[in-house]
Amino acid sequence: MTLPSPSATEDRLYVLRTRWQRYVADGQFEQFIEFAVAVNSLAEYFNRLRLPGLVRLCEGLENAALAKLGNQHTHPIAQQDILSLQRQIDTLFGSVASSRATGAERRGPEAAASAAAEIDWIKPRSVWMVVAPEKREMADSLSNQLQFFGFNVCAMPWGGVQMQEDKPLAVLFIPAQEQARPEEFEYIATVRAGCPASQLFYLGVQSAIEPIVELMRAGIDVTIPAEDQPAMVLNCVLDLVQTNEQEQYRVLVVEDSRVAVALIQRTLAQHGIDTKAINDPGRLLEVLESYRPDLILMDMYMPRFNGVEATRVLRQMAAYSSLPIVYLSGESDVGMQVEALRLGGDQFLMKPFNPVLLAAVVKTRIERFRESRRSTRLDGLTGLLNHTAAKSRLKTLVEESEGALTVAMIDIDHFKAINDTYGHPVGDQVIRGLAWLLKGRLRSIDLIGRYGGEEFMIALPEISPEQAGSVIERIRRDFAALPHAHPGGALYASFSAGIASYPLADTATALTEAADGALLQAKRLGRNRVEQAFGAQ
């Protein structure tokens, strides 16, 4: 697990530490709120970086803080509560330090020899496997696949974990049977305590609520049914290293009180949320088109017409029919609140609002909104961007590009023959294998999409065409060496790729067409090779 931006992380830790120290010194209610907001903001930051263990520690600290929030008359809190929170803070800071040490800039020998060695494509990441003797064969197969995708795997028997200073990215528990025994729960809890920032998986759980709840209480983060292995395991572990920095959240505030606007913007800014405020709802459509927010905070009562009327207008427009709208009002009549929600609102917050609650509501609503949009943009088999989303993303990359940008079109060789010989399930496995390989080998800022069938599109910004060519060539060699299991053993596949670079081709369409032309040339020259457009070397 790696914290990719030490300065950004240190800044957030400094804010949290400083706010806590101020509260301990002065004991003011407002200072405690500021501390709780800082914890919530840090949790959101780690969540964007896909660091679930650190998110869990932040959420535990935040829940403990909110339990003591109370009001102005309950502060300062008791000394024993301060000491309890301090212990949680110390654990969090210690886990951050351990995570940074574990993900230090270490590289494998192949990466050091690569022409693109100066680019941090792969860092060795540790995965522990706790394996019952009866499951050794399955564990060995899973270990081989994880190692191929760049993970250092350490297998050990149940009860045999030796806690080390360097903690793993993930711990996989592979039991002998679906029903966990009491001693296994105790052992999982021990590992959880020793690896607070690691992601814990339990493989082979029965599909019933009670045993899954028991495992989660012991410390398991993800349970995986036996029928979903190993595909789901690889997907989950690879997802942990895809640090997808999301586009900044945007909130449009429709409010005629300057005091309320200032408080809202200050609260959301502490969570890295961008805001734009208007005091005239008549400008709503104009600003929506230019600002494109993820959520609207709508005052119920404003000049000319009220928030409910504005919402009813928006709900008649396809572009804004599902945009989250949260009402802000001093209206205490429950009947009025219910009617406002019935006419198109998503939630109702009373003024004066709790800043912690406001930030939580805004972020939760935006996350769900983005997730619903995201589900329409992803390919169901691989989890990559689908054809439409990949084209849209490439267009954005070209428009925003200020330097080098290389696009590659990739096509699996003789894929029809694979389907005809081994069946479509094996063909799907080959497609997923290439998707996993691309996820594991490329950066979070790179575009990876399934363009259609057995064809993929990738785009690599901010590196030279020569570096991009070296990276894609390395992925080609790795894919050719990747075994795809089937009932009769294992098969090997290859791919051909065509590369085109900006600004030699200066639009998304031109890049795609040039890369497609180079791909056809790679196939004409015998397949299992990478060709560059325009005769580039």
Coordinates of C-alpha atoms in Angstrom, one line a residue:
M1 CA 0.0 0.0 0.0
T2 CA 1.4 3.3 -1.0
L3 CA 0.6 6.9 -0.2
P4 CA 1.4 8.5 -3.6
S5 CA 1.5 12.1 -2.4
P6 CA 3.5 12.5 0.9
S7 CA 3.1 16.3 1.0
A8 CA -0.7 16.1 0.6
T9 CA -1.0 13.4 3.2
E10 CA 1.2 15.3 5.6
D11 CA -0.9 18.4 5.2
R12 CA -4.1 16.6 6.1
L13 CA -2.4 14.8 9.1
Y14 CA -1.1 18.2 10.3
V15 CA -4.5 19.7 10.2
L16 CA -6.0 16.8 12.2
R17 CA -3.2 16.9 14.7
T18 CA -3.3 20.6 15.2
R19 CA -7.1 20.7 15.6
W20 CA -7.0 17.9 18.2
Q21 CA -4.2 19.6 20.1
R22 CA -6.2 22.9 20.2
Y23 CA -9.2 21.1 21.5
V24 CA -7.2 19.3 24.2
A25 CA -5.7 22.7 25.3
D26 CA -9.0 24.7 25.2
G27 CA -11.9 22.2 25.3
Q28 CA -14.2 24.4 23.1
F29 CA -17.2 22.7 21.4
E30 CA -16.5 24.5 18.1
Q31 CA -12.9 23.1 18.2
F32 CA -14.2 19.6 18.6
I33 CA -16.4 20.0 15.6
E34 CA -13.4 21.2 13.6
F35 CA -11.5 18.1 14.7
A36 CA -14.4 15.8 13.7
V37 CA -14.5 17.5 10.3
A38 CA -10.8 17.0 9.8
V39 CA -11.1 13.3 10.6
N40 CA -14.0 13.0 8.1
S41 CA -12.0 14.8 5.4
L42 CA -9.0 12.5 6.0
A43 CA -11.2 9.4 5.6
E44 CA -12.5 10.8 2.3
Y45 CA -9.0 11.4 1.1
F46 CA -7.9 7.9 1.9
N47 CA -11.0 6.5 0.3
R48 CA -10.1 8.3 -3.0
L49 CA -6.7 6.7 -2.8
R50 CA -8.2 3.3 -2.3
L51 CA -6.6 2.7 1.1
P52 CA -9.5 0.8 2.8
G53 CA -7.5 -0.1 6.0
L54 CA -6.8 3.6 6.7
V55 CA -10.4 4.5 5.8
R56 CA -11.6 2.1 8.4
L57 CA -9.3 3.5 11.1
C58 CA -10.5 7.1 10.3
E59 CA -14.1 6.0 10.4
G60 CA -13.6 4.3 13.7
L61 CA -12.1 7.5 15.1
E62 CA -14.8 9.6 13.5
N63 CA -17.6 7.4 15.1
A64 CA -15.9 7.7 18.5
A65 CA -15.7 11.5 18.1
L66 CA -19.3 11.9 17.0
A67 CA -20.4 9.8 20.0
K68 CA -18.9 12.5 22.2
L69 CA -20.0 15.5 20.1
G70 CA -23.0 16.4 22.2
N71 CA -23.4 20.2 22.5
Q72 CA -21.7 23.2 24.1
H73 CA -22.6 22.1 27.6
T74 CA -20.9 18.6 27.3
H75 CA -17.4 20.1 26.6
P76 CA -14.7 19.7 27.4
I77 CA -15.1 15.9 27.5
A78 CA -13.8 13.7 30.3
Q79 CA -10.1 13.0 30.5
Q80 CA -10.6 9.3 30.0
D81 CA -12.4 10.0 26.8
I82 CA -9.6 12.3 25.6
L83 CA -7.1 9.5 26.3
S84 CA -9.3 7.0 24.4
L85 CA -9.5 9.2 21.4
Q86 CA -5.7 9.9 21.6
R87 CA -5.0 6.2 21.5
Q88 CA -7.1 5.9 18.3
I89 CA -5.3 8.9 16.8
D90 CA -1.9 7.3 17.6
T91 CA -2.9 4.1 16.0
L92 CA -4.0 5.9 12.8
F93 CA -0.8 7.9 12.6
G94 CA 1.3 4.8 13.2
S95 CA -0.6 2.9 10.5
V96 CA 0.0 5.8 8.0
A97 CA 3.7 5.7 8.8
S98 CA 3.8 1.9 8.4
S99 CA 1.9 2.1 5.1
R100 CA 4.4 4.6 3.7
A101 CA 7.3 2.5 4.8
T102 CA 5.7 -0.7 3.3
G103 CA 5.1 1.1 0.0
A104 CA 8.6 2.7 -0.2
E105 CA 10.1 3.2 -3.7
R106 CA 11.1 -0.4 -4.3
R107 CA 11.2 -2.1 -7.7
G108 CA 11.7 -5.5 -9.1
P109 CA 14.7 -6.3 -11.2
E110 CA 12.7 -6.4 -14.5
A111 CA 11.4 -2.9 -13.9
A112 CA 14.9 -1.6 -13.2
A113 CA 16.0 -3.0 -16.6
S114 CA 13.1 -1.6 -18.5
A115 CA 13.4 1.3 -20.8
A116 CA 10.6 2.9 -18.8
A117 CA 12.3 2.2 -15.5
E118 CA 12.1 5.9 -14.4
I119 CA 8.3 5.6 -14.4
D120 CA 6.8 4.0 -11.3
W121 CA 4.6 1.5 -13.1
I122 CA 4.8 -1.4 -10.5
K123 CA 5.8 -1.4 -6.9
P124 CA 6.1 -4.8 -5.1
R125 CA 3.1 -5.2 -2.8
S126 CA 2.8 -7.9 -0.2
V127 CA -0.2 -10.3 0.2
W128 CA -0.4 -12.8 3.0
M129 CA -2.3 -16.1 2.5
V130 CA -3.5 -18.0 5.6
V131 CA -4.2 -21.5 4.2
A132 CA -5.7 -24.7 5.5
P133 CA -3.8 -27.8 4.4
E134 CA -6.8 -29.1 2.5
K135 CA -6.8 -26.0 0.3
R136 CA -3.1 -25.9 -0.5
E137 CA -3.5 -26.8 -4.2
M138 CA -6.1 -24.0 -4.8
A139 CA -3.9 -21.6 -2.8
D140 CA -0.8 -22.4 -4.9
S141 CA -2.8 -21.7 -8.1
L142 CA -4.0 -18.3 -6.7
S143 CA -0.6 -17.5 -5.4
N144 CA 0.9 -18.0 -8.9
Q145 CA -1.6 -15.7 -10.5
L146 CA -1.1 -13.0 -7.9
Q147 CA 2.7 -13.2 -8.3
F148 CA 2.2 -12.9 -12.1
F149 CA 0.3 -9.7 -11.5
G150 CA 3.1 -8.2 -9.5
F151 CA 2.4 -9.2 -5.9
N152 CA 4.8 -10.7 -3.3
V153 CA 2.8 -13.6 -1.8
C154 CA 3.6 -15.2 1.6
A155 CA 1.7 -18.3 2.4
M156 CA 1.4 -19.6 6.0
P157 CA -0.8 -22.1 7.9
W158 CA -3.7 -21.0 10.2
G159 CA -2.2 -19.8 13.5
G160 CA 1.2 -19.3 11.8
V161 CA 1.2 -15.6 11.0
Q162 CA 4.3 -13.9 12.3
M163 CA 3.7 -10.2 12.7
Q164 CA 6.3 -8.1 10.9
E165 CA 7.0 -4.4 10.8
D166 CA 6.0 -4.3 7.1
K167 CA 2.3 -5.0 6.9
P168 CA 0.6 -6.5 3.8
L169 CA -1.7 -4.8 1.4
A170 CA -4.2 -7.7 2.0
V171 CA -4.5 -10.9 4.0
L172 CA -6.4 -13.8 2.4
F173 CA -7.9 -16.4 4.8
I174 CA -8.6 -19.7 3.0
P175 CA -10.3 -22.2 5.5
A176 CA -10.9 -25.9 5.1
Q177 CA -14.7 -25.5 5.1
E178 CA -17.3 -22.8 4.7
Q179 CA -18.4 -22.7 8.3
A180 CA -15.7 -20.9 10.4
R181 CA -14.7 -22.4 13.7
P182 CA -14.5 -20.4 17.0
E183 CA -10.7 -20.6 17.1
E184 CA -10.7 -19.2 13.5
F185 CA -12.7 -16.1 14.6
E186 CA -10.2 -15.5 17.4
Y187 CA -7.3 -15.8 15.0
I188 CA -8.8 -13.4 12.5
A189 CA -9.3 -10.9 15.3
T190 CA -5.7 -11.3 16.2
V191 CA -4.5 -10.6 12.7
R192 CA -6.9 -7.7 12.4
A193 CA -5.4 -6.1 15.5
G194 CA -1.9 -6.6 14.2
C195 CA -2.6 -5.4 10.7
P196 CA -5.1 -2.5 11.2
A197 CA -4.5 -0.9 7.8
S198 CA -4.6 -4.1 5.7
Q199 CA -7.7 -5.5 3.8
L200 CA -8.8 -8.8 5.1
F201 CA -10.6 -11.3 2.8
Y202 CA -12.3 -14.6 3.8
L203 CA -12.6 -17.1 0.9
G204 CA -15.2 -19.7 0.7
V205 CA -17.9 -18.3 3.0
Q206 CA -21.4 -19.7 2.7
S207 CA -24.1 -17.4 1.2
A208 CA -26.0 -16.6 4.4
I209 CA -26.2 -13.4 6.5
E210 CA -25.3 -14.8 10.0
P211 CA -21.8 -16.3 9.2
I212 CA -20.9 -13.2 7.1
V213 CA -21.8 -10.9 10.0
E214 CA -19.8 -13.0 12.4
L215 CA -16.7 -12.8 10.2
M216 CA -17.1 -9.0 9.8
R217 CA -17.3 -8.6 13.6
A218 CA -14.1 -10.5 13.8
G219 CA -12.4 -8.1 11.4
I220 CA -13.0 -9.4 7.9
D221 CA -13.6 -6.7 5.3
V222 CA -14.7 -8.8 2.3
T223 CA -16.2 -12.3 2.1
I224 CA -16.0 -14.2 -1.2
P225 CA -18.2 -17.3 -1.9
A226 CA -16.4 -20.4 -3.2
E227 CA -18.0 -20.2 -6.6
D228 CA -16.6 -16.7 -7.2
Q229 CA -12.9 -17.7 -6.8
P230 CA -10.3 -16.8 -8.0
A231 CA -11.7 -14.2 -10.4
M232 CA -13.3 -12.1 -7.6
V233 CA -10.1 -12.3 -5.5
L234 CA -7.9 -11.0 -8.3
N235 CA -10.4 -8.2 -9.1
C236 CA -10.6 -7.1 -5.4
V237 CA -6.9 -7.2 -4.8
L238 CA -6.1 -5.4 -8.1
D239 CA -8.7 -2.7 -7.2
L240 CA -6.8 -2.0 -4.0
V241 CA -3.8 -0.7 -6.1
Q242 CA -5.9 1.4 -8.5
T243 CA -5.7 4.8 -6.8
N244 CA -8.3 6.4 -8.9
E245 CA -8.3 10.1 -8.0
Q246 CA -11.8 11.2 -8.6
E247 CA -12.7 14.5 -10.2
Q248 CA -13.4 17.1 -7.4
Y249 CA -17.0 17.1 -6.1
R250 CA -19.0 20.1 -7.2
V251 CA -22.0 21.6 -5.3
L252 CA -24.3 24.4 -6.5
V253 CA -25.7 26.4 -3.6
V254 CA -29.0 28.2 -4.3
E255 CA -29.3 30.4 -1.3
D256 CA -30.2 34.1 -0.8
S257 CA -28.6 34.4 2.7
R258 CA -24.9 35.5 2.4
V259 CA -24.2 34.2 6.0
A260 CA -25.6 30.8 5.1
V261 CA -23.6 30.7 1.9
A262 CA -20.4 31.6 3.7
L263 CA -20.9 28.8 6.3
I264 CA -21.8 26.2 3.7
Q265 CA -18.8 27.0 1.5
R266 CA -16.4 27.0 4.4
T267 CA -17.7 23.7 5.6
L268 CA -17.5 22.0 2.2
A269 CA -14.2 23.5 1.4
Q270 CA -12.7 21.7 4.4
H271 CA -13.6 18.4 2.6
G272 CA -12.1 19.4 -0.7
I273 CA -15.6 20.1 -2.3
D274 CA -15.9 22.8 -4.8
T275 CA -18.9 25.1 -4.5
K276 CA -20.6 27.8 -6.6
A277 CA -23.4 30.0 -5.0
I278 CA -26.2 31.9 -6.6
N279 CA -28.9 34.0 -4.8
D280 CA -31.3 34.1 -7.8
P281 CA -33.1 30.9 -8.7
G282 CA -33.9 32.4 -12.1
R283 CA -30.2 31.8 -13.1
L284 CA -30.4 28.1 -12.2
L285 CA -30.6 26.6 -15.7
E286 CA -27.8 28.9 -17.0
V287 CA -25.4 28.0 -14.2
L288 CA -26.3 24.3 -14.2
E289 CA -25.2 24.1 -17.9
S290 CA -21.9 25.8 -17.3
Y291 CA -21.0 24.5 -13.8
R292 CA -22.3 20.9 -14.1
P293 CA -22.6 20.2 -10.3
D294 CA -23.0 16.8 -8.7
L295 CA -25.6 18.1 -6.2
I296 CA -27.7 21.2 -5.5
L297 CA -28.2 22.6 -2.0
M298 CA -31.5 24.4 -2.4
D299 CA -33.0 27.0 0.0
M300 CA -36.7 26.4 0.4
Y301 CA -37.8 30.0 0.4
M302 CA -36.3 32.6 -2.0
P303 CA -37.5 35.6 -3.9
R304 CA -39.7 35.1 -7.0
F305 CA -40.3 31.4 -6.5
N306 CA -39.4 28.8 -3.9
G307 CA -37.0 25.8 -4.0
V308 CA -39.8 23.2 -4.5
E309 CA -41.0 25.0 -7.6
A310 CA -37.4 25.2 -9.0
T311 CA -37.0 21.5 -8.3
R312 CA -40.2 20.6 -10.1
V313 CA -38.9 22.4 -13.2
L314 CA -35.6 20.5 -13.1
R315 CA -37.3 17.1 -12.7
Q316 CA -39.0 17.7 -16.0
M317 CA -35.7 17.9 -17.8
A318 CA -33.9 14.7 -18.7
A319 CA -30.4 16.2 -18.0
Y320 CA -31.3 16.9 -14.4
S321 CA -34.0 14.3 -13.6
S322 CA -31.7 12.4 -11.3
L323 CA -29.4 15.2 -10.0
P324 CA -29.4 15.1 -6.2
I325 CA -31.2 18.1 -4.6
V326 CA -31.0 18.7 -0.8
Y327 CA -33.3 21.3 0.7
L328 CA -32.0 23.7 3.4
S329 CA -34.7 25.4 5.4
G330 CA -35.9 26.4 8.8
E331 CA -39.3 24.8 8.0
S332 CA -40.2 22.6 10.9
D333 CA -43.6 21.4 9.7
V334 CA -43.2 17.7 8.9
G335 CA -46.0 17.7 6.5
M336 CA -44.4 20.5 4.5
Q337 CA -41.1 18.6 4.5
V338 CA -42.8 15.4 3.2
E339 CA -44.5 17.3 0.5
A340 CA -41.2 19.0 -0.6
L341 CA -39.6 15.5 -0.8
R342 CA -42.6 14.1 -2.7
L343 CA -42.2 16.9 -5.3
G344 CA -38.7 16.0 -6.2
G345 CA -36.2 16.6 -3.4
D346 CA -33.9 14.0 -2.1
Q347 CA -33.3 15.1 1.5
F348 CA -34.2 17.9 4.0
L349 CA -31.7 19.6 6.3
M350 CA -32.9 22.0 9.0
K351 CA -31.3 25.3 9.6
P352 CA -29.1 25.9 11.5
F353 CA -27.4 22.7 10.2
N354 CA -24.7 20.7 11.8
P355 CA -21.6 21.1 9.6
V356 CA -20.5 17.5 10.1
L357 CA -23.9 16.2 9.1
L358 CA -24.0 18.6 6.1
A359 CA -20.7 17.3 4.8
A360 CA -21.7 13.7 5.3
V361 CA -25.0 14.1 3.5
V362 CA -23.4 15.9 0.6
K363 CA -20.6 13.4 0.1
T364 CA -22.9 10.4 0.5
R365 CA -25.4 11.7 -2.0
I366 CA -22.7 12.6 -4.5
E367 CA -21.0 9.2 -4.2
R368 CA -24.3 7.4 -4.9
F369 CA -25.1 9.7 -7.8
R370 CA -21.6 9.2 -9.3
E371 CA -21.9 5.4 -8.7
S372 CA -25.2 5.2 -10.6
R373 CA -23.6 7.1 -13.5
R374 CA -20.5 5.0 -13.3
S375 CA -22.5 1.7 -13.6
T376 CA -23.7 2.8 -17.1
R377 CA -20.1 3.6 -18.2
L378 CA -18.4 0.3 -17.3
D379 CA -18.1 -3.0 -19.2
G380 CA -19.8 -5.8 -17.3
L381 CA -17.2 -8.5 -17.9
T382 CA -14.0 -6.6 -17.1
G383 CA -15.1 -3.6 -15.0
L384 CA -13.2 -1.3 -17.5
L385 CA -14.7 1.7 -19.3
N386 CA -17.0 0.6 -22.0
H387 CA -16.8 1.8 -25.7
T388 CA -18.8 5.0 -25.3
A389 CA -17.1 6.0 -22.0
A390 CA -13.6 5.2 -23.3
K391 CA -14.2 7.5 -26.4
S392 CA -15.5 10.2 -24.2
R393 CA -12.6 10.0 -21.7
L394 CA -10.1 10.0 -24.6
K395 CA -11.7 13.2 -26.0
T396 CA -11.3 14.8 -22.6
L397 CA -7.7 13.8 -22.3
V398 CA -6.9 15.2 -25.7
E399 CA -8.7 18.5 -24.9
E400 CA -6.8 18.8 -21.6
S401 CA -3.4 17.6 -22.9
E402 CA -0.5 20.0 -22.6
G403 CA 2.1 17.5 -23.6
A404 CA 2.6 13.9 -24.8
L405 CA -0.3 11.5 -25.1
T406 CA -0.1 8.1 -26.6
V407 CA -3.1 5.9 -27.6
A408 CA -2.9 2.2 -28.2
M409 CA -5.5 -0.1 -29.8
I410 CA -5.0 -3.7 -28.6
D411 CA -6.6 -6.8 -30.1
I412 CA -6.3 -10.4 -28.8
D413 CA -4.9 -12.6 -31.6
H414 CA -7.0 -15.5 -33.0
F415 CA -9.7 -14.9 -30.4
K416 CA -12.4 -16.6 -32.5
A417 CA -10.3 -19.8 -32.6
I418 CA -10.0 -19.6 -28.7
N419 CA -13.8 -19.4 -28.4
D420 CA -14.4 -22.2 -31.0
T421 CA -11.8 -24.5 -29.4
Y422 CA -12.2 -24.0 -25.7
G423 CA -15.7 -22.4 -25.4
H424 CA -16.9 -18.9 -24.5
P425 CA -16.3 -19.1 -20.7
V426 CA -12.6 -19.7 -21.4
G427 CA -12.7 -16.9 -23.9
D428 CA -14.2 -14.6 -21.3
Q429 CA -11.4 -15.7 -18.9
V430 CA -8.8 -14.6 -21.5
I431 CA -10.4 -11.2 -21.9
R432 CA -10.5 -10.8 -18.1
G433 CA -6.9 -11.8 -17.8
L434 CA -5.8 -9.0 -20.2
A435 CA -8.0 -6.5 -18.3
W436 CA -6.4 -7.5 -15.0
L437 CA -2.9 -7.3 -16.5
L438 CA -3.7 -3.8 -17.8
K439 CA -5.0 -2.7 -14.4
G440 CA -2.0 -4.0 -12.7
R441 CA 0.6 -2.6 -15.1
L442 CA -0.7 0.8 -15.8
R443 CA -1.2 3.9 -13.7
S444 CA -4.3 5.4 -12.2
I445 CA -4.2 8.4 -14.6
D446 CA -4.1 6.1 -17.7
L447 CA -7.2 5.4 -19.7
I448 CA -8.1 1.7 -19.9
G449 CA -11.2 0.7 -21.8
R450 CA -12.8 -2.4 -23.5
Y451 CA -13.5 -1.0 -26.9
G452 CA -15.5 -4.0 -28.0
G453 CA -15.3 -7.8 -28.1
E454 CA -11.6 -8.7 -27.7
E455 CA -10.4 -5.2 -28.5
F456 CA -9.1 -2.7 -25.9
M457 CA -8.1 1.0 -25.9
I458 CA -5.5 2.5 -23.6
A459 CA -4.2 6.1 -23.4
L460 CA -1.0 7.1 -21.6
P461 CA -0.6 10.8 -20.8
E462 CA 2.5 12.7 -19.9
I463 CA 5.1 10.3 -21.2
S464 CA 7.0 10.1 -24.5
P465 CA 5.9 7.8 -27.4
E466 CA 9.2 5.9 -26.8
Q467 CA 8.4 5.3 -23.2
A468 CA 4.8 4.3 -24.0
G469 CA 6.0 1.9 -26.6
S470 CA 8.3 0.2 -24.1
V471 CA 5.5 -0.1 -21.6
I472 CA 3.1 -1.7 -24.1
E473 CA 5.7 -4.0 -25.4
R474 CA 6.4 -5.2 -21.9
I475 CA 2.7 -5.8 -21.3
R476 CA 2.6 -7.8 -24.6
R477 CA 5.4 -10.0 -23.4
D478 CA 3.7 -10.5 -20.0
F479 CA 0.4 -11.4 -21.6
A480 CA 2.0 -13.9 -23.9
A481 CA 3.4 -15.6 -20.7
L482 CA 0.1 -15.6 -18.8
P483 CA -1.5 -19.1 -18.4
H484 CA -5.2 -19.3 -18.8
A485 CA -6.6 -22.3 -17.0
H486 CA -9.2 -24.6 -18.6
P487 CA -10.3 -28.2 -17.9
G488 CA -7.6 -29.6 -20.1
G489 CA -4.8 -27.6 -18.6
A490 CA -3.7 -24.1 -19.6
L491 CA -3.6 -22.1 -22.8
Y492 CA -1.6 -19.1 -23.8
A493 CA -2.8 -16.2 -25.9
S494 CA -1.2 -13.1 -27.4
F495 CA -2.2 -9.7 -28.6
S496 CA -1.3 -7.2 -31.4
A497 CA -1.2 -3.5 -30.7
G498 CA -1.1 -0.3 -32.7
I499 CA 0.2 3.0 -31.3
A500 CA -0.4 6.6 -32.2
S501 CA 0.8 9.8 -30.4
Y502 CA -0.4 13.3 -29.9
P503 CA 0.3 15.8 -31.4
L504 CA 1.2 13.8 -34.5
A505 CA -2.5 13.1 -34.5
D506 CA -4.3 16.0 -32.8
T507 CA -7.8 14.9 -32.2
A508 CA -9.3 11.9 -30.4
T509 CA -10.8 10.5 -33.7
A510 CA -7.4 11.0 -35.5
L511 CA -5.6 9.2 -32.7
T512 CA -8.0 6.3 -32.7
E513 CA -7.9 5.9 -36.5
A514 CA -4.1 6.1 -36.6
A515 CA -3.7 3.5 -33.8
D516 CA -6.2 1.3 -35.6
G517 CA -4.2 1.6 -38.8
A518 CA -1.0 0.6 -36.9
L519 CA -2.9 -2.4 -35.3
L520 CA -3.9 -3.6 -38.8
Q521 CA -0.2 -3.4 -39.8
A522 CA 0.8 -5.4 -36.7
K523 CA -1.6 -8.1 -37.8
R524 CA -0.3 -8.1 -41.4
L525 CA 3.2 -8.5 -40.1
G526 CA 2.4 -11.7 -38.2
R527 CA 0.5 -10.6 -35.0
N528 CA 1.9 -10.7 -31.4
R529 CA 3.7 -7.4 -32.0
V530 CA 3.4 -3.7 -31.4
E531 CA 3.5 -1.2 -34.3
Q532 CA 3.6 2.6 -34.2
A533 CA 1.7 4.9 -36.6
F534 CA 3.4 7.4 -38.9
G535 CA 6.6 5.3 -39.0
A536 CA 7.6 6.5 -35.5
Q537 CA 10.5 4.7 -34.0

